[in-house]
PDB file of C-alpha atoms in Angstrom:
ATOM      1  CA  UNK G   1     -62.913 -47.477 -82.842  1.00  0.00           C
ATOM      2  CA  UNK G   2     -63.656 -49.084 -86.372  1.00  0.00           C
ATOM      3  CA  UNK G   3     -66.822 -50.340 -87.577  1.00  0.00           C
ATOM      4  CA  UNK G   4     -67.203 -53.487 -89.324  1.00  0.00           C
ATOM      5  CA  UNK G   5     -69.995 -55.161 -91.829  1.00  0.00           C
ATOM      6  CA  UNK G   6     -69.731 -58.723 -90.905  1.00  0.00           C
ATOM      7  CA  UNK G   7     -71.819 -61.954 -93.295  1.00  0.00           C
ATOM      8  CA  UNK G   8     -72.188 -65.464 -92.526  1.00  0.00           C
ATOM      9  CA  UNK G   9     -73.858 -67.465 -95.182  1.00  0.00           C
ATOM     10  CA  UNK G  10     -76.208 -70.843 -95.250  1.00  0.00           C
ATOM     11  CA  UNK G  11     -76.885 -72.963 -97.560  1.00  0.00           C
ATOM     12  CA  UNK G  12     -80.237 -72.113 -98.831  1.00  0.00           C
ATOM     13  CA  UNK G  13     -83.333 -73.859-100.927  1.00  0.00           C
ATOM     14  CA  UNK G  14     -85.618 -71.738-102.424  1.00  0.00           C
ATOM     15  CA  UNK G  15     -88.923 -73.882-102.764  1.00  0.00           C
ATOM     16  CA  UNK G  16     -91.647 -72.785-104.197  1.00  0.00           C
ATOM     17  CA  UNK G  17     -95.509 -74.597-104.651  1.00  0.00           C
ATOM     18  CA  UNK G  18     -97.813 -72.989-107.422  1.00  0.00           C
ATOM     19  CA  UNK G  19    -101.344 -74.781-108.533  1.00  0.00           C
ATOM     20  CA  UNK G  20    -101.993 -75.538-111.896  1.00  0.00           C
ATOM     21  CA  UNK G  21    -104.662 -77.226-114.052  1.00  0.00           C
ATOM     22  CA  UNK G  22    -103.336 -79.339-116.839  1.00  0.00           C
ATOM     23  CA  UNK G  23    -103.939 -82.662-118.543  1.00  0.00           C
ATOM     24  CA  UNK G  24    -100.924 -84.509-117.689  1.00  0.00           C
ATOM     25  CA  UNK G  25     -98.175 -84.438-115.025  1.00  0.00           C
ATOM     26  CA  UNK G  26     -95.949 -82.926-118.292  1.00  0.00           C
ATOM     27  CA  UNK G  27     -98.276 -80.844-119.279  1.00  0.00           C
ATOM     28  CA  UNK G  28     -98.589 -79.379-115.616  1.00  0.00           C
ATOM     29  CA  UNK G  29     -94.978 -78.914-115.760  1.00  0.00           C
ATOM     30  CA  UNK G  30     -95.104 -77.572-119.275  1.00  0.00           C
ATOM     31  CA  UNK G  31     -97.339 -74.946-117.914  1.00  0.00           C
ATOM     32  CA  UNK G  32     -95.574 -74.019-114.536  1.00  0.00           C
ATOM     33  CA  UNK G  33     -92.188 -73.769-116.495  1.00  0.00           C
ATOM     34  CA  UNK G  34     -93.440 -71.402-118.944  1.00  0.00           C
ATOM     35  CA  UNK G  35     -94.633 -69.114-116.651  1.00  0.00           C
ATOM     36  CA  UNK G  36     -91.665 -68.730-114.627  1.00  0.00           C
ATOM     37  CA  UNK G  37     -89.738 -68.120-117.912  1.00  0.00           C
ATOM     38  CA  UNK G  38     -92.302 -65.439-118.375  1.00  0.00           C
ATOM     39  CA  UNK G  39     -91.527 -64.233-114.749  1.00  0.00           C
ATOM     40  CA  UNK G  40     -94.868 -64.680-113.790  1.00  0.00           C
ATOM     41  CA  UNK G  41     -95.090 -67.681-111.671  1.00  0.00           C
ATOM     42  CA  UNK G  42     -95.827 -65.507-108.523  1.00  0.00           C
ATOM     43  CA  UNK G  43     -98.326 -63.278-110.163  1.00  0.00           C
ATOM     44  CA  UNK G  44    -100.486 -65.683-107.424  1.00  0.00           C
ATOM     45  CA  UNK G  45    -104.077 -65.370-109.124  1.00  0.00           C
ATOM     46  CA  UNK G  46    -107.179 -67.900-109.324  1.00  0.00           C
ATOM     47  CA  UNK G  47    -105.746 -69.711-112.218  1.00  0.00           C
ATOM     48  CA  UNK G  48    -102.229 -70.079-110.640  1.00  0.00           C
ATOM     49  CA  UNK G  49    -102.429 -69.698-106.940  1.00  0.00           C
ATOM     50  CA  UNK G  50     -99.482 -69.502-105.377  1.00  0.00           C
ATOM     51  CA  UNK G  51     -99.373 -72.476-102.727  1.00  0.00           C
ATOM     52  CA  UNK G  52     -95.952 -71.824-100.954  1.00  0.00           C
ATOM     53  CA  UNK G  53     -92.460 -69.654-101.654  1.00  0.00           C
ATOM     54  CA  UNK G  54     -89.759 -69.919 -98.980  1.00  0.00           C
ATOM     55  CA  UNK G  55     -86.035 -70.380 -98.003  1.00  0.00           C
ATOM     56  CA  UNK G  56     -85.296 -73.836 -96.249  1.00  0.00           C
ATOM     57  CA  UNK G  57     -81.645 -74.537 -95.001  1.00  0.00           C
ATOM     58  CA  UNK G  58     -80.232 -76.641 -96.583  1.00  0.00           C
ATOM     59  CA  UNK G  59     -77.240 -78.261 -94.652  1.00  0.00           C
ATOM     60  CA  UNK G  60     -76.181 -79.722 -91.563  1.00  0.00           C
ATOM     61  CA  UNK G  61     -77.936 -77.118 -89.043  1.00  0.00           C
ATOM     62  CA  UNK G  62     -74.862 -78.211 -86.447  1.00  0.00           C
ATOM     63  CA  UNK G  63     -72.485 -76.427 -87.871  1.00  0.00           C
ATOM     64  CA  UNK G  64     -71.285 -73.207 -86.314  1.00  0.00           C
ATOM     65  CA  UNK G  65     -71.777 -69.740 -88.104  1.00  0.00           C
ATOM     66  CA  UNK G  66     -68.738 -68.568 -89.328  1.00  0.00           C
ATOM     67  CA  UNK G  67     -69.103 -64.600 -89.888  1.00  0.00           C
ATOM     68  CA  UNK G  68     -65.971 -63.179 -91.942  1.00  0.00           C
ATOM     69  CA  UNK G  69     -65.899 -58.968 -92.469  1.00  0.00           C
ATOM     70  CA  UNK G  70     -67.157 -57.768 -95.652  1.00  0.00           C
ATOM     71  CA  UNK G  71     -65.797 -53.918 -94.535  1.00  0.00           C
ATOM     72  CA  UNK G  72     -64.009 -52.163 -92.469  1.00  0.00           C
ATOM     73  CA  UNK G  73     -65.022 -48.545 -91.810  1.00  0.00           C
ATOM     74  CA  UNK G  74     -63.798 -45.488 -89.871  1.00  0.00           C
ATOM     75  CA  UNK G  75     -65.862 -43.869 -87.399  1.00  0.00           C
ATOM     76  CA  UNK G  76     -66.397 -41.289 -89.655  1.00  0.00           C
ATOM     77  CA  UNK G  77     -67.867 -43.362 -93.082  1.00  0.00           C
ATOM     78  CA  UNK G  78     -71.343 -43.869 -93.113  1.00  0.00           C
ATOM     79  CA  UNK G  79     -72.857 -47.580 -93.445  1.00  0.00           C
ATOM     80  CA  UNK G  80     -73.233 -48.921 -96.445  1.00  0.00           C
ATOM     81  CA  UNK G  81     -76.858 -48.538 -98.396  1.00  0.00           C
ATOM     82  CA  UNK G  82     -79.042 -51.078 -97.152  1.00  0.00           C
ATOM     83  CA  UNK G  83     -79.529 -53.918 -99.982  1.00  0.00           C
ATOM     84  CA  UNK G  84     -83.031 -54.345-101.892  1.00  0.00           C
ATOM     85  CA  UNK G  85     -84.093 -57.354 -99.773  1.00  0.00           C
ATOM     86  CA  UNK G  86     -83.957 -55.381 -96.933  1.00  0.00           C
ATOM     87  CA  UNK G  87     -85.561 -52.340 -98.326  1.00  0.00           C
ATOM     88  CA  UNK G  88     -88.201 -54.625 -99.034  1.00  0.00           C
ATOM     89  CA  UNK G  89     -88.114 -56.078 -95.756  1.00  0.00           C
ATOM     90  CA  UNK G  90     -88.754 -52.452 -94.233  1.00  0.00           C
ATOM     91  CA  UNK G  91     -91.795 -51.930 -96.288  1.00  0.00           C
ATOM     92  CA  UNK G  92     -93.032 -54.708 -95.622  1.00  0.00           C
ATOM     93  CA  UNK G  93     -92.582 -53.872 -91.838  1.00  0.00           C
ATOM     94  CA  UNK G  94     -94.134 -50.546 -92.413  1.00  0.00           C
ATOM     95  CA  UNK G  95     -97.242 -51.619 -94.554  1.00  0.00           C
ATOM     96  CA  UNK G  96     -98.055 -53.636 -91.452  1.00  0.00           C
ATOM     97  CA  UNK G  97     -98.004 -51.633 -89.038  1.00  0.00           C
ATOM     98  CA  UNK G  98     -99.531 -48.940 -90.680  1.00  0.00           C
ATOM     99  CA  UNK G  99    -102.678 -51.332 -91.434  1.00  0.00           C
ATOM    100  CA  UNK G 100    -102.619 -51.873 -87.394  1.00  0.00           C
ATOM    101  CA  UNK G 101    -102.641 -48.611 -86.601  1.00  0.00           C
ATOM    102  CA  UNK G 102    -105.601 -47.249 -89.491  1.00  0.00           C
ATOM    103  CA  UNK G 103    -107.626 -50.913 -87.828  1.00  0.00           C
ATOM    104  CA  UNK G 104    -107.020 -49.399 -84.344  1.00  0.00           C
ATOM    105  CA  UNK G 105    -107.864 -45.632 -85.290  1.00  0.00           C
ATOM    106  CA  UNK G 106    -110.909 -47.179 -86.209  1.00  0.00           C
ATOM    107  CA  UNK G 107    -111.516 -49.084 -83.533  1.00  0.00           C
ATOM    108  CA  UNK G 108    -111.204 -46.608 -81.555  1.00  0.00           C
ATOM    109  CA  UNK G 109    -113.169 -44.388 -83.337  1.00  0.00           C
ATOM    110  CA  UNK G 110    -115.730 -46.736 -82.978  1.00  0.00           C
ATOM    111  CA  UNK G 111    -115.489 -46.896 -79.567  1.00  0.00           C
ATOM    112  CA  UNK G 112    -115.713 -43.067 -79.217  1.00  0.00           C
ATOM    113  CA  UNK G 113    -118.919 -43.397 -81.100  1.00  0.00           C
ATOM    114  CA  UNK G 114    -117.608 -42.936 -84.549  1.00  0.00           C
ATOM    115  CA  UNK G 115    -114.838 -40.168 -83.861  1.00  0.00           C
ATOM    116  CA  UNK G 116    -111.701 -40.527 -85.218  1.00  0.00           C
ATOM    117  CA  UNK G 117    -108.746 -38.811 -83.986  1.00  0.00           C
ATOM    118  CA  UNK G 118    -106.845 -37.406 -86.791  1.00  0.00           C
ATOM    119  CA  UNK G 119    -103.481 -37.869 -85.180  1.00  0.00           C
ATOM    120  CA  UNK G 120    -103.877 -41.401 -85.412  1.00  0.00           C
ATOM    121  CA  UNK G 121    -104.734 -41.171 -88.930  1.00  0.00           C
ATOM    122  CA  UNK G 122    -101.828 -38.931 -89.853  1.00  0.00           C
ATOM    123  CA  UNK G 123     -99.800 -41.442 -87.614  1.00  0.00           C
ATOM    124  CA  UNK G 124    -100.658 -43.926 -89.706  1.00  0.00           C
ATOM    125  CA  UNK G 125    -100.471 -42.021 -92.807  1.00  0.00           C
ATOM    126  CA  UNK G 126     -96.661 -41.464 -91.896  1.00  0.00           C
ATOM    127  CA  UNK G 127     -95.943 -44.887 -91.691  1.00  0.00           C
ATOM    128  CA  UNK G 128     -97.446 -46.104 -94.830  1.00  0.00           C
ATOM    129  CA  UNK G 129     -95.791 -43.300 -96.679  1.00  0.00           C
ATOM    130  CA  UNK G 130     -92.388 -45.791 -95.673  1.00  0.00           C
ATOM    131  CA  UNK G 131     -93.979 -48.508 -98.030  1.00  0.00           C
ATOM    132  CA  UNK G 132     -94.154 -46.466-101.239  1.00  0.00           C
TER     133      UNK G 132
END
């Protein structure tokens, strides 16, 4: 038996909402495209929150997926690395849930009137070791 990787793609906008303070409507833009120029228009601080960044379709949403292979492998090959978006994906996966778990070790530390078990700690220690 062979193993594929299989895509589909969809039409994408990437829209994204940052705050600035300027004197004019060009001098707002002035601003805004400078910094992303710089590569800084997500730094998100007080001076330039960032308001919104996200992927919209961008198409006709009726339109059936159409997947096509990318590769074919033997049993034998391993998978391909994963890509950077979804290594970032997994950290972000694994920063989260390693925040639950140290807020739950301390809940229930609290609980236990202030005992913590270290296996949740070193539980939770594991998994935030995933997002550096």
């Amino acid at each position: 038996m062979r193993r594929y990787v299989l895509e589909y793609q969809l039409p994408y906008i990437h829209r994204v909402q940052v705050g600035v303070r300027a004197g004019t409507d060009q001098a707002g833009i002035d601003k805004a495209m400078a910094l992303f120029d710089a590569g800084r228009i997500w730094d998100d601080s007080d001076d330039v929150p960032l308001l919104f960044d996200d992927y919209e379709e961008d198409g006709d949403a009726g339109v059936p997926l159409e997947f096509k292979v990318v590769a074919a492998l033997h049993d034998e090959e391993d998978w391909p690395d994963a890509d950077a978006s979804v290594c970032v994906l997994r950290r972000q996966r694994a920063a989260m849930k390693s925040a639950r778990m140290l807020v739950e070790a301390y809940r229930r530390g609290e609980a236990e009137g202030g005992s913590i078990d270290w296996a949740d700690i070193d539980a939770a220690y594991s998994e935030a070791l995933k997002t550096i």
